[in-house]
């Protein structure tokens, strides 16, 4: 009985409508069949509807057949296969950087990169809403963490000026499309500030990879600011429908990470089937460069319907559309009601989002056709308003 301390914590979470459980779903993607009924899933990050794409699955299977199940060693021992290098070369070229490095997950890409760039004597300037994986990485780095108001370049500038005389390296971190708000960072202004203050800049493009920019290369590429963004981070687990994370960077940063990033060195190389799937997803992006544009046009259409009905979609400008409810229990009740009406819209509650801003977080995917979106908008508006 050394576990008595756990029950009160669980009871408190349950009392506040904050207990989390992992529901089980029979399939993946934006449209799934549950008990014989087709359900619209607005809580999947399969933005481009690639999770069951034939070519992506074929390339995954080919890699599985050729190399077997696991890579059987870490990258620096014998785990690096030709397809790891092929994928890295392709990611680097797509993102417009000299090099790229794959990690086991997006979480690990952040956890493995930030502590290699900044340490105990350094400063990290982080947007207030950056993803938990970036915050954990900052803690791991031991650097002094300075937060700035969300998406506010002038607040960042003030912070940089405040620490202008500080010794040590400076690193600014932000996301391009924010994961819970769906809004877009003022990247060009932030990149200019990074140049001006001689700070490194790392941008998490987890939700803009595949969904924005030429061939889905993301917003850094779209704005042409690769030279001012030291590290472009991305994940394969969202629009690319598979699993894994990566960074695009200079050759030197890649070499530094290969030699010092613990999340790269001390773990098994990503398995062949996962890498094959990522290559397949990149083939699709190359062959159909318009997918991101279609996704954004559909998302705009959907958001406008919600907005016109008076729903608060915050500053969303992407395929991620929050509907702010506020109270945890109400958000949960609306989510449960929608579920009965064939719509999955997860209620996102603190600590994932700030207290008092519980919300439905909707992800639009290419599995949702215009008539699906129209039907869903009607049901969501009615559920939120009544
Ligand atoms: C902004 C952001 N960064 C990083 C991650 C982590 O990516 P992954 O799911 O590949 O670990 C996520 C997703 O959870 C995310 O939303």
GROMACS .gro file of N, CA and C and ligand atoms in nm, residues 45 105-108 110 131 133-134 175 177 179 204 206-207 233 235-238 243-245, ligand 1:
model
   85
   45UNK      N    1  -0.630   1.384  -3.688
   45UNK     CA    2  -0.537   1.474  -3.757
   45UNK      C    3  -0.501   1.423  -3.896
  105UNK      N    4   0.924   1.032  -3.288
  105UNK     CA    5   0.794   1.101  -3.289
  105UNK      C    6   0.821   1.251  -3.298
  106UNK      N    7   0.714   1.327  -3.320
  106UNK     CA    8   0.726   1.473  -3.316
  106UNK      C    9   0.767   1.519  -3.177
  107UNK      N   10   0.710   1.455  -3.078
  107UNK     CA   11   0.747   1.488  -2.939
  107UNK      C   12   0.898   1.476  -2.921
  108UNK      N   13   0.951   1.367  -2.971
  108UNK     CA   14   1.096   1.344  -2.956
  108UNK      C   15   1.179   1.442  -3.040
  110UNK      N   16   1.112   1.753  -3.086
  110UNK     CA   17   1.126   1.872  -3.002
  110UNK      C   18   1.215   1.844  -2.881
  131UNK      N   19   0.338   2.397  -2.777
  131UNK     CA   20   0.299   2.259  -2.742
  131UNK      C   21   0.379   2.206  -2.622
  133UNK      N   22   0.529   1.940  -2.578
  133UNK     CA   23   0.659   1.877  -2.610
  133UNK      C   24   0.771   1.981  -2.615
  134UNK      N   25   0.738   2.103  -2.655
  134UNK     CA   26   0.839   2.209  -2.657
  134UNK      C   27   0.871   2.256  -2.515
  175UNK      N   28   0.509   2.794  -3.288
  175UNK     CA   29   0.447   2.704  -3.385
  175UNK      C   30   0.401   2.788  -3.503
  177UNK      N   31   0.114   2.684  -3.720
  177UNK     CA   32  -0.030   2.672  -3.693
  177UNK      C   33  -0.042   2.613  -3.553
  179UNK      N   34  -0.178   2.421  -3.233
  179UNK     CA   35  -0.250   2.294  -3.233
  179UNK      C   36  -0.389   2.300  -3.172
  204UNK      N   37   0.773   2.500  -3.497
  204UNK     CA   38   0.706   2.370  -3.500
  204UNK      C   39   0.597   2.375  -3.607
  206UNK      N   40   0.413   2.115  -3.704
  206UNK     CA   41   0.336   1.990  -3.694
  206UNK      C   42   0.205   1.998  -3.772
  207UNK      N   43   0.137   2.112  -3.762
  207UNK     CA   44   0.003   2.120  -3.822
  207UNK      C   45   0.001   2.196  -3.955
  233UNK      N   46   1.067   2.233  -3.760
  233UNK     CA   47   1.030   2.100  -3.707
  233UNK      C   48   0.898   2.057  -3.771
  235UNK      N   49   0.604   1.694  -3.815
  235UNK     CA   50   0.572   1.558  -3.776
  235UNK      C   51   0.510   1.483  -3.893
  236UNK      N   52   0.531   1.353  -3.892
  236UNK     CA   53   0.477   1.267  -3.996
  236UNK      C   54   0.341   1.212  -3.951
  237UNK      N   55   0.306   1.241  -3.825
  237UNK     CA   56   0.190   1.175  -3.764
  237UNK      C   57   0.057   1.246  -3.788
  238UNK      N   58   0.060   1.360  -3.857
  238UNK     CA   59  -0.066   1.432  -3.876
  238UNK      C   60  -0.104   1.428  -4.025
  243UNK      N   61   0.365   0.814  -3.873
  243UNK     CA   62   0.420   0.822  -3.737
  243UNK      C   63   0.563   0.870  -3.748
  244UNK      N   64   0.604   0.957  -3.656
  244UNK     CA   65   0.743   1.002  -3.656
  244UNK      C   66   0.752   1.152  -3.664
  245UNK      N   67   0.868   1.205  -3.626
  245UNK     CA   68   0.890   1.349  -3.634
  245UNK      C   69   1.022   1.376  -3.705
  387LIG     C1   70   0.236   2.138  -3.217
  387LIG     C2   71   0.274   1.996  -3.195
  387LIG     N1   72   0.403   1.963  -3.185
  387LIG     C3   73   0.443   1.838  -3.164
  387LIG     C4   74   0.351   1.735  -3.153
  387LIG     C5   75   0.400   1.595  -3.128
  387LIG     O1   76   0.396   1.522  -3.247
  387LIG     P1   77   0.381   1.363  -3.242
  387LIG     O2   78   0.235   1.334  -3.223
  387LIG     O3   79   0.433   1.319  -3.374
  387LIG     O4   80   0.463   1.315  -3.128
  387LIG     C6   81   0.215   1.764  -3.166
  387LIG     C7   82   0.112   1.658  -3.162
  387LIG     O5   83   0.072   1.604  -3.065
  387LIG     C8   84   0.175   1.897  -3.185
  387LIG     O6   85   0.046   1.929  -3.192
   0.00000   0.00000   0.00000
